Structure formats: C-alpha cells, structure tokens
Amino acid sequence: MSKRIIGLSASTDNVIYVDVEVPDDDDEPLVILEDGNWKLQKGDRSNAYQVLHQQCVDYIREASIEEAVVKASAVMGRMSLKLGMLQTAEVRGIVIAAAASECSVTQLTKGLVSRTYGERNVDDYIEDDDFWAEHTTGKKLRKMSREVAMLLVAARNR
Amino acid sequence: MSDYTSGLKVGKKIGNGHFGQVHEAVDPAHGDVAVKVLRRAAWMTDAQWATYKPEHLGEAQNLSRAEHRNVVKVHYVVEGDSGDSVVICMAFCPGGSLQDHFETGPMCLPAVKKVATQVLHGLGALHQRGMIHRDIKPANILIDGKGVAQLGDFGLVTDDLVFGYASDAGYLDHLAYEVWQGSGTSVRSDVWALGMTIYRLLHGKAWYDESAPPQDLVKDGGYADKLKWLPHIPKDWRRVIRKMLADDPARRYQSVQQALNGVAPLCVEPSWDVTVGPDRIEWRRLSGSRRILAEWERISDRKHRWRVWSEPVGSGRSRTLGGSNALTSRRDAEEGLRELLCF
C-alpha cells in the first residue's frame, strides 16, 4: 500500500509543504502531489499562528495525510540567537502541534539526514537535478522545496 | 419508521433563501437550529423537480457528514411531507449573516480580512471534498456564537440552475465572467465570487449601489478595471480583489491555498470606521490620544470638497492634515483622500 506523507519546513513567515505519495515499492520514485507554501498572515502573530494552525490541520485532514516529516530545529555552530530564529522556532512549534493533531510526526534535522542518507552531503543532493529526476515524479518540484523533499526521501529509507 | 414524528418546533422566519425560507427552530437533539425549507420553484417542471430533488437530497446528506469550523453544520436533511420540499436542519448562527453588515456600511479592513480568511478555510475544505459552493455572497456567510464566519447555503445550486435562480441578495452579481460566457462553475468561479464578496463588504451597500450592478457589466469583460474604490482601500487590497475578479480564470488564484497566500500579507492598518451617505462620506479612527477624521462632500458630479483633520479625544485644538481649499473634481478629491487615508 502506498502512503501519503507531507514534508514541512518552517521559517519566520512561511511554511513550505511537499505532499507526496510514497509507493510501496522502494525503487519507485516519490509522487509529488502538491508543492506549496503557507504564508504567515501579516500583523498580530497570535492571530497569524491560529490561522496557520488551522490551515495546516485542514490540509492534513482533508488530504488524509498519514505522516508528517518536519525539518527539526538545529543549532548551527556558535551563532548568536536572533529574533528571526526564535520566530522560526515558534512557527515550527505551531506546525508540529497542528500536524500531530491529525497524524504521526517525525522530526529530522538536516545534519541527521546528511549522516544517515547516502554517501554525499545533503546540499549535494539538493543541487543534483539528476537525483531529483530519478527520485520524484508527478507535479513539478520547486528547487526551493528540494530540501523538504529530501526529508521525505531520507525518511523513506530509515 | 412511518410512525416517526419529528420533535422539531419551527419558530419565526429569519431569512429568505433561494426556493424557500429559513426559520429559527428547536430540535430535541440539537437545541437551537435553523431550518431551511427548499420548495419546488414555480418555474420548475415535474421533470426538473424530479431531477433536482434527489440530487440535492443526496448532496445535502453528504454535507451533513462534512464538518468544518467554517462551514455551517447540517444536522440532517429530510423530504417534506408533500414531496414538494426538502427540509434542511442546520446549526443556528446567532450572529446572523454578513448581508446585514453589508447593508449597514463598509466593514473595516481587519474584520474583512478575518472573514475572507475564514471563508477561504471553509471553501478549501469543500473544494478538497470535490464540491463547488457556487453561491458565495455576504448573505451566505453566517457568524456563529463565537464570532467565527461560516459558509452556508452550499451545494444547493447546480450548473443547470445557475441562471434559473432569482437574484436574491445579489446572486447574479456573483457570477464570474466565464459563467456568463457559458462555461460551468469551478473552483475558480468560487474564487471570483469571493472577490466580489470582499469588494462588497469593504464598500457597503450604499457605495456598491452607486455603480451599475455587476450582472450588467461582467459579461462584457474587463469588470475588475471598472471597479470604483473608496479612497481608504489600500493598493494591496485592490490588487488582490482585481486578481480574484480577473476575466480569465487562469489569471486568478488557482486554488484556495493560493488565495490564502494572497490574503495573508494584506495590511489592516489604518483601520477606519466609514459612513457612506448620498452627499457625504466620513472616516473616523483613533490614533493615540487623538481622533483622526475625514470627510468627502459630494456636492454634485463635478463639485467635490474634502478635508482630513485630527482632534484630541479630550480637550485641545484641532489640527488640519489636508484638504481641498476650494471645490475640486471627483478625481482630485479621491487622490487627495487616498494619500492621507491609506499610508
């Protein structure tokens, strides 16, 4: 049985989502069903979070998504904490809570994907057009969404 | 089951819809409810009614299983005793419909943005389930007890009936260009109707009625460029509404998700309370300890006067912020006001 999975990546004011069908046969490519983004509403962030939460819940419920893979928070070197990072973490929390209310949620860091998937660094795969031609089919996957799709490719192989 | 009698107690009429009326009622299981009775229209032949009734009984029964925070809950649907009606028992929305707000006057930007967002959420759920609403307009947006907008009256129009409907509460004003040209309704014609709804809510009935009704203009094309705007409506709002009202469906938002992304960045400040009268339009808002006011006198088609000023909430002096020193053209008045009302 194929499985419907969504990949999610949060930023300060936007969430990228990639909705795929994962075929039962591991050799078959992921079928991209939707590649889009949810923009955070401008203005009061509490209202914006409520809207985003509902948007995420609605999508997952109506599309009968079985699992969500979320790009997890990660500490990058010794960077000082900036407001944008905190706000991104807030948005990520909203998305995780919303997804978890409808389906199971897995969180993966980019570093973990790098260490556990394939021979190469994640960024190498993201840049590699042939890799995406081989591993995905269906709707067009935007270049900016490849990092999210990479979570799904990696999650499939775990 | 033939002995079954409903304990539904039907009360006063609270609205008119297509084919029938809506009443307040009390249901033994659901408490306060609204009951809509869809009657066979006088113009319907036996054959048309025979087609319409089972289709819509079926669709309404599907809807009774479709739950969403922004869609009016349908509790159950039954056929009337005479066979000439369908009775739909729905959640009662004590806040009434947005038709009342539309008739009262322009709604403020934050309120319209909230409604647009919530309606899009409800519409998205219907579209995901393969349904088209086909009748989005202020009268079909209801406000529940918590102030949340809910879509009502969905699934009751079919493509065959689109032009057979009466023009209740501006129904024909919400038909997209391609529907007038003979194409069927679609997700994108729902987006068109929502654009029209947002425009109407932002402007109110008095302003809306000053222009020819869309049903007389849309079919000729280019309607989005003929819209007349109140000066305080910001550019980004105009752009989003024009996009929703584009003649070519391919130039509109292609989905509810896209429309939500269009609405998300819209600014809601400054938020004005607006009163539109036949000769004078007034704007009011608070800014700290001062009240900002504006007025536009429309003396005749060619003679206009406007001014914007501030007053302290308590005692103190008024301050002029701008205005026409003498009578001016409509265009100059609109431009002057726009500069000071949406910054």
mmCIF file of N, CA and C in Angstrom, chain B residues 68-141:
data_model
loop_
_atom_site.group_PDB
_atom_site.id
_atom_site.type_symbol
_atom_site.label_atom_id
_atom_site.label_comp_id
_atom_site.label_asym_id
_atom_site.label_seq_id
_atom_site.Cartn_x
_atom_site.Cartn_y
_atom_site.Cartn_z
ATOM 1 N N HIS B 68 -16.746 21.170 9.331
ATOM 2 C CA HIS B 68 -15.609 22.082 9.313
ATOM 3 C C HIS B 68 -15.980 23.312 10.121
ATOM 4 N N ARG B 69 -14.971 23.860 10.799
ATOM 5 C CA ARG B 69 -15.204 25.026 11.660
ATOM 6 C C ARG B 69 -15.831 26.187 10.882
ATOM 7 N N ASN B 70 -15.547 26.307 9.599
ATOM 8 C CA ASN B 70 -16.035 27.446 8.818
ATOM 9 C C ASN B 70 -17.101 27.063 7.805
ATOM 10 N N VAL B 71 -17.769 25.977 8.069
ATOM 11 C CA VAL B 71 -18.904 25.568 7.237
ATOM 12 C C VAL B 71 -20.073 25.298 8.184
ATOM 13 N N VAL B 72 -21.218 25.868 7.874
ATOM 14 C CA VAL B 72 -22.378 25.666 8.747
ATOM 15 C C VAL B 72 -22.701 24.178 8.822
ATOM 16 N N LYS B 73 -22.840 23.695 10.028
ATOM 17 C CA LYS B 73 -23.097 22.275 10.229
ATOM 18 C C LYS B 73 -24.540 21.945 9.814
ATOM 19 N N VAL B 74 -24.673 20.970 8.935
ATOM 20 C CA VAL B 74 -26.004 20.462 8.575
ATOM 21 C C VAL B 74 -26.265 19.242 9.456
ATOM 22 N N HIS B 75 -27.291 19.323 10.282
ATOM 23 C CA HIS B 75 -27.582 18.207 11.202
ATOM 24 C C HIS B 75 -28.261 17.053 10.464
ATOM 25 N N TYR B 76 -29.288 17.384 9.690
ATOM 26 C CA TYR B 76 -29.953 16.333 8.908
ATOM 27 C C TYR B 76 -30.800 16.953 7.801
ATOM 28 N N VAL B 77 -31.165 16.112 6.869
ATOM 29 C CA VAL B 77 -31.964 16.559 5.717
ATOM 30 C C VAL B 77 -33.108 15.574 5.533
ATOM 31 N N VAL B 78 -34.296 16.087 5.358
ATOM 32 C CA VAL B 78 -35.435 15.195 5.113
ATOM 33 C C VAL B 78 -36.308 15.761 3.995
ATOM 34 N N GLU B 79 -37.101 14.909 3.419
ATOM 35 C CA GLU B 79 -38.037 15.353 2.392
ATOM 36 C C GLU B 79 -39.328 15.783 3.085
ATOM 37 N N GLY B 80 -39.908 16.905 2.634
ATOM 38 C CA GLY B 80 -41.171 17.370 3.208
ATOM 39 C C GLY B 80 -42.307 16.406 2.902
ATOM 40 N N ASP B 81 -43.373 16.494 3.737
ATOM 41 C CA ASP B 81 -44.487 15.547 3.602
ATOM 42 C C ASP B 81 -45.117 15.561 2.209
ATOM 43 N N SER B 82 -45.243 16.744 1.606
ATOM 44 C CA SER B 82 -45.945 16.851 0.321
ATOM 45 C C SER B 82 -45.094 16.367 -0.843
ATOM 46 N N GLY B 83 -43.808 16.203 -0.617
ATOM 47 C CA GLY B 83 -42.916 15.793 -1.705
ATOM 48 C C GLY B 83 -42.434 16.965 -2.532
ATOM 49 N N ASP B 84 -42.935 18.162 -2.222
ATOM 50 C CA ASP B 84 -42.546 19.357 -2.977
ATOM 51 C C ASP B 84 -41.514 20.203 -2.235
ATOM 52 N N SER B 85 -40.899 19.632 -1.236
ATOM 53 C CA SER B 85 -39.915 20.411 -0.490
ATOM 54 C C SER B 85 -38.847 19.502 0.122
ATOM 55 N N VAL B 86 -37.735 20.134 0.411
ATOM 56 C CA VAL B 86 -36.643 19.454 1.110
ATOM 57 C C VAL B 86 -36.349 20.289 2.356
ATOM 58 N N VAL B 87 -36.277 19.654 3.499
ATOM 59 C CA VAL B 87 -36.085 20.377 4.762
ATOM 60 C C VAL B 87 -34.667 20.113 5.267
ATOM 61 N N ILE B 88 -33.928 21.199 5.472
ATOM 62 C CA ILE B 88 -32.547 21.069 5.939
ATOM 63 C C ILE B 88 -32.448 21.666 7.338
ATOM 64 N N CYS B 89 -32.014 20.861 8.276
ATOM 65 C CA CYS B 89 -31.861 21.334 9.657
ATOM 66 C C CYS B 89 -30.373 21.613 9.901
ATOM 67 N N MET B 90 -30.068 22.868 10.222
ATOM 68 C CA MET B 90 -28.667 23.298 10.326
ATOM 69 C C MET B 90 -28.401 23.947 11.682
ATOM 70 N N ALA B 91 -27.118 24.126 11.972
ATOM 71 C CA ALA B 91 -26.741 24.868 13.181
ATOM 72 C C ALA B 91 -27.267 26.292 13.071
ATOM 73 N N PHE B 92 -27.705 26.835 14.187
ATOM 74 C CA PHE B 92 -28.192 28.214 14.206
ATOM 75 C C PHE B 92 -27.006 29.145 14.463
ATOM 76 N N CYS B 93 -26.861 30.165 13.641
ATOM 77 C CA CYS B 93 -25.765 31.124 13.803
ATOM 78 C C CYS B 93 -26.333 32.429 14.350
ATOM 79 N N PRO B 94 -26.152 32.667 15.649
ATOM 80 C CA PRO B 94 -26.807 33.832 16.261
ATOM 81 C C PRO B 94 -26.292 35.176 15.742
ATOM 82 N N GLY B 95 -25.110 35.187 15.133
ATOM 83 C CA GLY B 95 -24.565 36.454 14.626
ATOM 84 C C GLY B 95 -25.191 36.889 13.307
ATOM 85 N N GLY B 96 -26.091 36.086 12.765
ATOM 86 C CA GLY B 96 -26.736 36.458 11.503
ATOM 87 C C GLY B 96 -25.783 36.366 10.327
ATOM 88 N N SER B 97 -26.215 36.945 9.217
ATOM 89 C CA SER B 97 -25.374 36.870 8.012
ATOM 90 C C SER B 97 -24.655 38.190 7.778
ATOM 91 N N LEU B 98 -23.665 38.168 6.903
ATOM 92 C CA LEU B 98 -22.932 39.392 6.590
ATOM 93 C C LEU B 98 -23.717 40.312 5.664
ATOM 94 N N GLN B 99 -24.869 39.866 5.198
ATOM 95 C CA GLN B 99 -25.728 40.744 4.398
ATOM 96 C C GLN B 99 -26.116 41.971 5.235
ATOM 97 N N ASP B 100 -26.386 41.741 6.533
ATOM 98 C CA ASP B 100 -26.751 42.865 7.409
ATOM 99 C C ASP B 100 -25.587 43.851 7.514
ATOM 100 N N HIS B 101 -24.373 43.308 7.677
ATOM 101 C CA HIS B 101 -23.185 44.183 7.767
ATOM 102 C C HIS B 101 -23.018 44.961 6.464
ATOM 103 N N PHE B 102 -23.196 44.260 5.346
ATOM 104 C CA PHE B 102 -23.060 44.893 4.032
ATOM 105 C C PHE B 102 -24.058 46.043 3.890
ATOM 106 N N GLU B 103 -25.271 45.823 4.357
ATOM 107 C CA GLU B 103 -26.297 46.863 4.215
ATOM 108 C C GLU B 103 -26.045 48.030 5.158
ATOM 109 N N THR B 104 -25.392 47.750 6.291
ATOM 110 C CA THR B 104 -25.119 48.813 7.265
ATOM 111 C C THR B 104 -24.064 49.793 6.735
ATOM 112 N N GLY B 105 -23.042 49.259 6.082
ATOM 113 C CA GLY B 105 -21.985 50.141 5.564
ATOM 114 C C GLY B 105 -20.691 49.380 5.394
ATOM 115 N N PRO B 106 -19.607 50.087 5.038
ATOM 116 C CA PRO B 106 -18.331 49.400 4.824
ATOM 117 C C PRO B 106 -17.825 48.758 6.111
ATOM 118 N N MET B 107 -17.302 47.549 6.008
ATOM 119 C CA MET B 107 -16.655 46.905 7.156
ATOM 120 C C MET B 107 -15.190 47.310 7.165
ATOM 121 N N CYS B 108 -14.570 47.298 8.342
ATOM 122 C CA CYS B 108 -13.166 47.715 8.436
ATOM 123 C C CYS B 108 -12.240 46.606 7.919
ATOM 124 N N LEU B 109 -11.018 46.990 7.596
ATOM 125 C CA LEU B 109 -10.070 46.048 6.982
ATOM 126 C C LEU B 109 -9.823 44.804 7.841
ATOM 127 N N PRO B 110 -9.558 44.960 9.173
ATOM 128 C CA PRO B 110 -9.283 43.735 9.956
ATOM 129 C C PRO B 110 -10.455 42.757 9.926
ATOM 130 N N ALA B 111 -11.676 43.291 10.006
ATOM 131 C CA ALA B 111 -12.851 42.400 10.017
ATOM 132 C C ALA B 111 -13.002 41.672 8.687
ATOM 133 N N VAL B 112 -12.756 42.385 7.591
ATOM 134 C CA VAL B 112 -12.918 41.751 6.277
ATOM 135 C C VAL B 112 -11.810 40.725 6.040
ATOM 136 N N LYS B 113 -10.608 41.048 6.508
ATOM 137 C CA LYS B 113 -9.516 40.080 6.337
ATOM 138 C C LYS B 113 -9.816 38.797 7.114
ATOM 139 N N LYS B 114 -10.344 38.971 8.325
ATOM 140 C CA LYS B 114 -10.673 37.799 9.140
ATOM 141 C C LYS B 114 -11.761 36.960 8.443
ATOM 142 N N VAL B 115 -12.780 37.629 7.955
ATOM 143 C CA VAL B 115 -13.862 36.906 7.266
ATOM 144 C C VAL B 115 -13.323 36.200 6.019
ATOM 145 N N ALA B 116 -12.530 36.926 5.227
ATOM 146 C CA ALA B 116 -12.004 36.343 3.982
ATOM 147 C C ALA B 116 -11.184 35.092 4.286
ATOM 148 N N THR B 117 -10.360 35.178 5.329
ATOM 149 C CA THR B 117 -9.513 34.040 5.705
ATOM 150 C C THR B 117 -10.368 32.857 6.142
ATOM 151 N N GLN B 118 -11.361 33.133 6.985
ATOM 152 C CA GLN B 118 -12.194 32.033 7.490
ATOM 153 C C GLN B 118 -13.038 31.418 6.378
ATOM 154 N N VAL B 119 -13.561 32.262 5.504
ATOM 155 C CA VAL B 119 -14.347 31.727 4.381
ATOM 156 C C VAL B 119 -13.452 30.869 3.489
ATOM 157 N N LEU B 120 -12.228 31.319 3.279
ATOM 158 C CA LEU B 120 -11.306 30.526 2.452
ATOM 159 C C LEU B 120 -11.017 29.172 3.095
ATOM 160 N N HIS B 121 -10.910 29.147 4.415
ATOM 161 C CA HIS B 121 -10.693 27.858 5.090
ATOM 162 C C HIS B 121 -11.884 26.922 4.836
ATOM 163 N N GLY B 122 -13.084 27.454 4.988
ATOM 164 C CA GLY B 122 -14.279 26.625 4.766
ATOM 165 C C GLY B 122 -14.376 26.181 3.313
ATOM 166 N N LEU B 123 -14.094 27.128 2.423
ATOM 167 C CA LEU B 123 -14.173 26.829 0.997
ATOM 168 C C LEU B 123 -13.134 25.784 0.594
ATOM 169 N N GLY B 124 -11.958 25.897 1.208
ATOM 170 C CA GLY B 124 -10.894 24.934 0.919
ATOM 171 C C GLY B 124 -11.336 23.518 1.273
ATOM 172 N N ALA B 125 -12.018 23.398 2.402
ATOM 173 C CA ALA B 125 -12.481 22.066 2.826
ATOM 174 C C ALA B 125 -13.505 21.524 1.823
ATOM 175 N N LEU B 126 -14.415 22.391 1.363
ATOM 176 C CA LEU B 126 -15.409 21.933 0.381
ATOM 177 C C LEU B 126 -14.729 21.522 -0.928
ATOM 178 N N HIS B 127 -13.789 22.353 -1.380
ATOM 179 C CA HIS B 127 -13.099 22.034 -2.638
ATOM 180 C C HIS B 127 -12.322 20.722 -2.535
ATOM 181 N N GLN B 128 -11.689 20.521 -1.381
ATOM 182 C CA GLN B 128 -10.936 19.264 -1.189
ATOM 183 C C GLN B 128 -11.858 18.054 -1.279
ATOM 184 N N ARG B 129 -13.128 18.274 -0.917
ATOM 185 C CA ARG B 129 -14.090 17.166 -0.974
ATOM 186 C C ARG B 129 -14.778 17.097 -2.331
ATOM 187 N N GLY B 130 -14.274 17.885 -3.271
ATOM 188 C CA GLY B 130 -14.790 17.836 -4.636
ATOM 189 C C GLY B 130 -16.070 18.612 -4.847
ATOM 190 N N MET B 131 -16.392 19.506 -3.923
ATOM 191 C CA MET B 131 -17.623 20.302 -4.069
ATOM 192 C C MET B 131 -17.284 21.720 -4.513
ATOM 193 N N ILE B 132 -18.223 22.329 -5.209
ATOM 194 C CA ILE B 132 -18.120 23.739 -5.572
ATOM 195 C C ILE B 132 -19.259 24.441 -4.824
ATOM 196 N N HIS B 133 -18.990 25.602 -4.261
ATOM 197 C CA HIS B 133 -20.056 26.269 -3.497
ATOM 198 C C HIS B 133 -21.088 26.887 -4.447
ATOM 199 N N ARG B 134 -20.648 27.674 -5.399
ATOM 200 C CA ARG B 134 -21.454 28.296 -6.447
ATOM 201 C C ARG B 134 -22.333 29.461 -5.985
ATOM 202 N N ASP B 135 -22.298 29.787 -4.721
ATOM 203 C CA ASP B 135 -23.206 30.844 -4.265
ATOM 204 C C ASP B 135 -22.585 31.631 -3.117
ATOM 205 N N ILE B 136 -21.326 32.010 -3.282
ATOM 206 C CA ILE B 136 -20.654 32.769 -2.216
ATOM 207 C C ILE B 136 -21.060 34.234 -2.330
ATOM 208 N N LYS B 137 -21.571 34.758 -1.266
ATOM 209 C CA LYS B 137 -22.004 36.159 -1.206
ATOM 210 C C LYS B 137 -22.217 36.496 0.270
ATOM 211 N N PRO B 138 -22.314 37.781 0.614
ATOM 212 C CA PRO B 138 -22.444 38.138 2.039
ATOM 213 C C PRO B 138 -23.597 37.417 2.737
ATOM 214 N N ALA B 139 -24.718 37.247 2.045
ATOM 215 C CA ALA B 139 -25.881 36.625 2.692
ATOM 216 C C ALA B 139 -25.631 35.163 3.062
ATOM 217 N N ASN B 140 -24.650 34.550 2.437
ATOM 218 C CA ASN B 140 -24.374 33.140 2.724
ATOM 219 C C ASN B 140 -23.179 32.953 3.651
ATOM 220 N N ILE B 141 -22.725 34.041 4.259
ATOM 221 C CA ILE B 141 -21.666 33.936 5.267
ATOM 222 C C ILE B 141 -22.316 34.264 6.610
#
